[in-house]
């Protein structure tokens, strides 16, 4: 059964990105498959994991919710006990999506 964990806080600089990256890596090491979603308009999680979005991003997922978005594989299994860590990357366009959606 899938579990969803959300890390939110309106204040900046409180450790949301660091917590998400480290929690994802720790859960992967426990053998779980993890999908991280970067929904930050500054794409901080994407950048901190060293990903340059060259495909679909969370912006595309919000603008076209029926389309398939391919996540980026950050870490694959290193053995029987490790899961995978995938990321649905963000881009700078994400910060404009609220205004775009309100005009539609």
C-alpha angles and dihedrals in degrees: 000000000000121000124203120210119187124196111196138158130152093219119084124228097033098117104264095137094043091047093049094048094046095043090050092050093046093050090049090054088054089060099262126132109236131196116193119199117204106208095164116118088218091054092225096156091049091051094044090055090051096246123146106197109234098156136035119336139190086272089064091046091055095044094046107026093173095056126092117249117199113221122220115248107231099174128007127202114293094190143336094298100052127082128201130271115213130177132206095208128219130219136198091264089070091079089063097048096092092058092044093051093048090058094052 
